[in-house]
Amino acid sequence: MAFGAEELRVLRRALALALHPGRTSAEDVQDCLRLAESLDEAIHEGVRLRAFLLADLDRYRAALPGTAAGYFALLEEALGAAYRPVPDDLAALRALRGNPRAAALLERCRALAEQDVRARFAQGARRVPAPAVPPARTRLLALSGGAARQSEDGGGKQPPKPAPKPPPAERPDPTAPKRPIPTPGEVFPRRKPPAPPHQLVC
């Protein structure tokens, strides 16, 4: 990002006001606001151009090896704009490393990838792991009311409650009137013999 002479004057004035605050004129405030708006526009434009560059890089990489020359130029431009190569870039450059330009880009991308790996390891080593919670306490806290019950019982285990007994079966009342037992004749009534057929007299 390059500043013009007028922009540098406004930037110098803004830095002087930040270091030595005092009475600021309305003209200086307006100049600082215009400079801030210009910087915002330049940042947005840079983000938009970077998105276009990466989209073109993906298209050229997908069309390899026929687009090798364009891909190399786009990759060099992207690396100059702080782009970090992805595994697809490394695989494409390995496939084209017979080309001297591809071999040089592959070494450059490998060095950047190794720097990223070291930075991630260093960042992970600086992190302090959280203290581990014992499994038993984790289970108590996960249960509803586990922490409160543990404080009341002094950390002891509660004996399991016995299962409720089924209600006793109802016994017949000896004072109730008994139902009469049917006789075999009532259960199996005798059938009447079939009547003889009527004869027709001619």
mmCIF file of C-alpha atoms in Angstrom:
data_model
loop_
_atom_site.group_PDB
_atom_site.id
_atom_site.type_symbol
_atom_site.label_atom_id
_atom_site.label_comp_id
_atom_site.label_asym_id
_atom_site.label_seq_id
_atom_site.Cartn_x
_atom_site.Cartn_y
_atom_site.Cartn_z
ATOM 1 C CA MET A 1 0.000 0.000 0.000
ATOM 2 C CA ALA A 2 1.542 3.325 -1.121
ATOM 3 C CA PHE A 3 0.697 6.773 0.308
ATOM 4 C CA GLY A 4 0.730 9.991 -1.635
ATOM 5 C CA ALA A 5 2.304 13.228 -0.438
ATOM 6 C CA GLU A 6 -1.007 14.612 0.861
ATOM 7 C CA GLU A 7 -1.878 11.363 2.625
ATOM 8 C CA LEU A 8 1.542 11.270 4.283
ATOM 9 C CA ARG A 9 1.028 14.819 5.553
ATOM 10 C CA VAL A 10 -2.303 13.875 7.119
ATOM 11 C CA LEU A 11 -0.821 10.699 8.586
ATOM 12 C CA ARG A 12 2.083 12.637 10.114
ATOM 13 C CA ARG A 13 -0.356 15.141 11.615
ATOM 14 C CA ALA A 14 -2.524 12.314 13.041
ATOM 15 C CA LEU A 15 0.519 10.704 14.654
ATOM 16 C CA ALA A 16 1.581 14.029 16.150
ATOM 17 C CA LEU A 17 -1.909 14.516 17.629
ATOM 18 C CA ALA A 18 -1.840 10.988 19.076
ATOM 19 C CA LEU A 19 1.564 11.564 20.717
ATOM 20 C CA HIS A 20 0.857 15.113 21.898
ATOM 21 C CA PRO A 21 -2.899 15.520 22.355
ATOM 22 C CA GLY A 22 -4.127 19.064 22.464
ATOM 23 C CA ARG A 23 -6.503 21.342 20.672
ATOM 24 C CA THR A 24 -7.408 19.911 17.273
ATOM 25 C CA SER A 25 -8.830 21.958 14.474
ATOM 26 C CA ALA A 26 -11.913 20.887 12.551
ATOM 27 C CA GLU A 27 -9.827 20.729 9.367
ATOM 28 C CA ASP A 28 -7.413 18.213 10.934
ATOM 29 C CA VAL A 29 -10.335 16.047 12.102
ATOM 30 C CA GLN A 30 -11.869 15.998 8.637
ATOM 31 C CA ASP A 31 -8.514 15.146 7.044
ATOM 32 C CA CYS A 32 -8.039 12.221 9.470
ATOM 33 C CA LEU A 33 -11.545 10.926 8.752
ATOM 34 C CA ARG A 34 -10.970 11.077 5.002
ATOM 35 C CA LEU A 35 -7.667 9.237 5.409
ATOM 36 C CA ALA A 36 -9.366 6.531 7.493
ATOM 37 C CA GLU A 37 -12.057 6.095 4.815
ATOM 38 C CA SER A 38 -9.385 5.813 2.121
ATOM 39 C CA LEU A 39 -7.558 3.167 4.138
ATOM 40 C CA ASP A 40 -10.782 1.187 4.612
ATOM 41 C CA GLU A 41 -11.468 1.277 0.880
ATOM 42 C CA ALA A 42 -7.914 0.158 0.088
ATOM 43 C CA ILE A 43 -8.204 -2.747 2.566
ATOM 44 C CA HIS A 44 -11.533 -3.877 1.100
ATOM 45 C CA GLU A 45 -10.127 -3.663 -2.415
ATOM 46 C CA GLY A 46 -7.085 -5.699 -1.376
ATOM 47 C CA VAL A 47 -9.324 -8.409 0.097
ATOM 48 C CA ARG A 48 -11.416 -8.496 -3.082
ATOM 49 C CA LEU A 49 -8.341 -8.754 -5.329
ATOM 50 C CA ARG A 50 -6.898 -11.517 -3.144
ATOM 51 C CA ALA A 51 -10.141 -13.501 -3.445
ATOM 52 C CA PHE A 52 -10.010 -13.166 -7.250
ATOM 53 C CA LEU A 53 -6.349 -14.244 -7.273
ATOM 54 C CA LEU A 54 -7.018 -17.368 -5.213
ATOM 55 C CA ALA A 55 -10.032 -18.283 -7.351
ATOM 56 C CA ASP A 56 -7.886 -18.027 -10.500
ATOM 57 C CA LEU A 57 -5.182 -20.083 -8.820
ATOM 58 C CA ASP A 58 -7.689 -22.859 -8.085
ATOM 59 C CA ARG A 59 -8.922 -22.850 -11.684
ATOM 60 C CA TYR A 60 -5.419 -23.005 -13.159
ATOM 61 C CA ARG A 61 -4.391 -25.766 -10.734
ATOM 62 C CA ALA A 62 -7.462 -27.828 -11.677
ATOM 63 C CA ALA A 63 -6.558 -27.511 -15.388
ATOM 64 C CA LEU A 64 -2.928 -28.639 -15.024
ATOM 65 C CA PRO A 65 -0.652 -29.591 -16.765
ATOM 66 C CA GLY A 66 -1.893 -27.574 -19.713
ATOM 67 C CA THR A 67 -1.964 -24.336 -17.684
ATOM 68 C CA ALA A 68 1.433 -24.745 -16.012
ATOM 69 C CA ALA A 69 2.838 -21.369 -17.093
ATOM 70 C CA GLY A 70 -0.179 -19.432 -15.844
ATOM 71 C CA TYR A 71 -0.312 -21.479 -12.664
ATOM 72 C CA PHE A 72 3.327 -20.759 -11.855
ATOM 73 C CA ALA A 73 2.808 -17.019 -12.350
ATOM 74 C CA LEU A 74 -0.333 -16.956 -10.188
ATOM 75 C CA LEU A 75 1.305 -19.023 -7.449
ATOM 76 C CA GLU A 76 4.319 -16.695 -7.325
ATOM 77 C CA GLU A 77 2.002 -13.687 -7.098
ATOM 78 C CA ALA A 78 -0.055 -15.339 -4.343
ATOM 79 C CA LEU A 79 3.052 -16.277 -2.334
ATOM 80 C CA GLY A 80 4.185 -12.675 -2.557
ATOM 81 C CA ALA A 81 0.795 -11.669 -1.059
ATOM 82 C CA ALA A 82 1.372 -13.865 2.047
ATOM 83 C CA TYR A 83 -0.476 -16.892 0.644
ATOM 84 C CA ARG A 84 0.328 -20.198 2.297
ATOM 85 C CA PRO A 85 0.445 -23.222 -0.062
ATOM 86 C CA VAL A 86 -2.119 -25.944 0.510
ATOM 87 C CA PRO A 87 -1.526 -29.714 0.026
ATOM 88 C CA ASP A 88 -3.018 -29.476 -3.480
ATOM 89 C CA ASP A 89 -0.294 -26.986 -4.457
ATOM 90 C CA LEU A 90 2.443 -29.272 -3.164
ATOM 91 C CA ALA A 91 0.971 -32.272 -5.004
ATOM 92 C CA ALA A 92 0.703 -30.300 -8.268
ATOM 93 C CA LEU A 93 4.290 -29.063 -7.992
ATOM 94 C CA ARG A 94 5.585 -32.574 -7.266
ATOM 95 C CA ALA A 95 3.882 -33.824 -10.418
ATOM 96 C CA LEU A 96 5.565 -31.029 -12.431
ATOM 97 C CA ARG A 97 8.983 -30.980 -10.744
ATOM 98 C CA GLY A 98 10.637 -31.939 -14.026
ATOM 99 C CA ASN A 99 10.122 -28.265 -14.866
ATOM 100 C CA PRO A 100 12.874 -26.117 -13.266
ATOM 101 C CA ARG A 101 10.385 -23.408 -12.347
ATOM 102 C CA ALA A 102 8.118 -25.979 -10.686
ATOM 103 C CA ALA A 103 11.065 -27.441 -8.761
ATOM 104 C CA ALA A 104 12.034 -23.990 -7.434
ATOM 105 C CA LEU A 105 8.445 -23.256 -6.392
ATOM 106 C CA LEU A 106 8.202 -26.667 -4.728
ATOM 107 C CA GLU A 107 11.247 -25.930 -2.527
ATOM 108 C CA ARG A 108 9.806 -22.537 -1.630
ATOM 109 C CA CYS A 109 6.409 -23.998 -0.754
ATOM 110 C CA ARG A 110 7.987 -26.802 1.293
ATOM 111 C CA ALA A 111 9.911 -24.260 3.367
ATOM 112 C CA LEU A 112 6.734 -22.265 4.027
ATOM 113 C CA ALA A 113 4.796 -25.414 4.962
ATOM 114 C CA GLU A 114 7.541 -26.441 7.424
ATOM 115 C CA GLN A 115 7.450 -22.970 9.001
ATOM 116 C CA ASP A 116 3.703 -23.260 9.498
ATOM 117 C CA VAL A 117 4.060 -26.703 11.101
ATOM 118 C CA ARG A 118 6.738 -25.448 13.507
ATOM 119 C CA ALA A 119 4.624 -22.435 14.419
ATOM 120 C CA ARG A 120 1.613 -24.647 15.172
ATOM 121 C CA PHE A 121 3.730 -26.966 17.340
ATOM 122 C CA ALA A 122 5.224 -24.025 19.218
ATOM 123 C CA GLN A 123 1.793 -22.530 19.802
ATOM 124 C CA GLY A 124 0.446 -25.868 21.035
ATOM 125 C CA ALA A 125 3.400 -26.342 23.400
ATOM 126 C CA ARG A 126 2.711 -22.970 25.046
ATOM 127 C CA ARG A 127 -0.847 -23.934 25.916
ATOM 128 C CA VAL A 128 -1.318 -25.138 29.487
ATOM 129 C CA PRO A 129 -3.631 -28.173 29.601
ATOM 130 C CA ALA A 130 -6.689 -27.906 31.819
ATOM 131 C CA PRO A 131 -6.595 -29.996 35.015
ATOM 132 C CA ALA A 132 -8.184 -33.380 34.489
ATOM 133 C CA VAL A 133 -11.295 -34.176 36.517
ATOM 134 C CA PRO A 134 -11.362 -37.651 38.132
ATOM 135 C CA PRO A 135 -13.801 -39.986 36.370
ATOM 136 C CA ALA A 136 -15.853 -40.621 39.520
ATOM 137 C CA ARG A 137 -16.409 -36.919 40.159
ATOM 138 C CA THR A 138 -17.218 -36.337 36.513
ATOM 139 C CA ARG A 139 -19.982 -38.910 36.789
ATOM 140 C CA LEU A 140 -21.339 -37.367 40.004
ATOM 141 C CA LEU A 141 -21.416 -33.899 38.515
ATOM 142 C CA ALA A 142 -23.085 -35.188 35.374
ATOM 143 C CA LEU A 143 -25.977 -36.678 37.358
ATOM 144 C CA SER A 144 -28.821 -34.401 38.360
ATOM 145 C CA GLY A 145 -28.188 -33.273 41.923
ATOM 146 C CA GLY A 146 -24.884 -35.149 42.032
ATOM 147 C CA ALA A 147 -22.823 -32.325 43.491
ATOM 148 C CA ALA A 148 -25.413 -31.496 46.164
ATOM 149 C CA ARG A 149 -25.839 -35.147 47.171
ATOM 150 C CA GLN A 150 -22.090 -35.590 47.396
ATOM 151 C CA SER A 151 -21.779 -32.623 49.773
ATOM 152 C CA GLU A 152 -24.610 -33.908 51.976
ATOM 153 C CA ASP A 153 -23.291 -37.478 52.225
ATOM 154 C CA GLY A 154 -19.663 -36.528 52.661
ATOM 155 C CA GLY A 155 -18.650 -38.203 49.423
ATOM 156 C CA GLY A 156 -19.939 -41.657 50.486
ATOM 157 C CA LYS A 157 -21.843 -43.971 48.228
ATOM 158 C CA GLN A 158 -25.573 -44.303 48.657
ATOM 159 C CA PRO A 159 -26.860 -47.915 48.919
ATOM 160 C CA PRO A 160 -29.223 -48.809 46.103
ATOM 161 C CA LYS A 161 -32.897 -48.551 46.979
ATOM 162 C CA PRO A 162 -34.820 -51.876 46.944
ATOM 163 C CA ALA A 163 -37.336 -52.320 44.177
ATOM 164 C CA PRO A 164 -40.983 -51.842 45.253
ATOM 165 C CA LYS A 165 -42.803 -55.109 46.055
ATOM 166 C CA PRO A 166 -45.804 -56.028 43.899
ATOM 167 C CA PRO A 167 -49.204 -55.716 45.623
ATOM 168 C CA PRO A 168 -50.508 -59.035 47.133
ATOM 169 C CA ALA A 169 -53.039 -60.987 45.125
ATOM 170 C CA GLU A 170 -56.647 -60.642 46.222
ATOM 171 C CA ARG A 171 -57.984 -63.650 48.166
ATOM 172 C CA PRO A 172 -61.621 -64.835 47.729
ATOM 173 C CA ASP A 173 -64.020 -63.784 50.462
ATOM 174 C CA PRO A 174 -65.266 -66.942 52.313
ATOM 175 C CA THR A 175 -68.515 -65.191 53.328
ATOM 176 C CA ALA A 176 -69.522 -64.443 49.723
ATOM 177 C CA PRO A 177 -72.298 -66.733 48.315
ATOM 178 C CA LYS A 178 -70.956 -69.531 46.174
ATOM 179 C CA ARG A 179 -72.112 -69.917 42.581
ATOM 180 C CA PRO A 180 -73.923 -73.260 41.963
ATOM 181 C CA ILE A 181 -72.005 -75.776 39.874
ATOM 182 C CA PRO A 182 -73.952 -76.745 36.706
ATOM 183 C CA THR A 183 -74.881 -80.391 36.254
ATOM 184 C CA PRO A 184 -73.732 -82.463 33.240
ATOM 185 C CA GLY A 185 -77.292 -82.441 31.944
ATOM 186 C CA GLU A 186 -77.225 -78.631 31.847
ATOM 187 C CA VAL A 187 -73.877 -78.512 30.192
ATOM 188 C CA PHE A 188 -74.604 -81.287 27.635
ATOM 189 C CA PRO A 189 -78.396 -81.380 26.995
ATOM 190 C CA ARG A 190 -79.842 -84.481 25.330
ATOM 191 C CA ARG A 191 -80.688 -84.134 21.688
ATOM 192 C CA LYS A 192 -84.162 -85.068 20.474
ATOM 193 C CA PRO A 193 -84.316 -87.812 17.804
ATOM 194 C CA PRO A 194 -84.980 -86.440 14.341
ATOM 195 C CA ALA A 195 -88.611 -86.649 13.158
ATOM 196 C CA PRO A 196 -89.343 -89.136 10.282
ATOM 197 C CA PRO A 197 -89.867 -87.527 6.875
ATOM 198 C CA HIS A 198 -93.472 -87.040 5.757
ATOM 199 C CA GLN A 199 -94.617 -89.417 2.980
ATOM 200 C CA LEU A 200 -96.639 -87.994 0.145
ATOM 201 C CA VAL A 201 -99.815 -89.922 -0.751
ATOM 202 C CA CYS A 202 -100.580 -90.003 -4.529
#
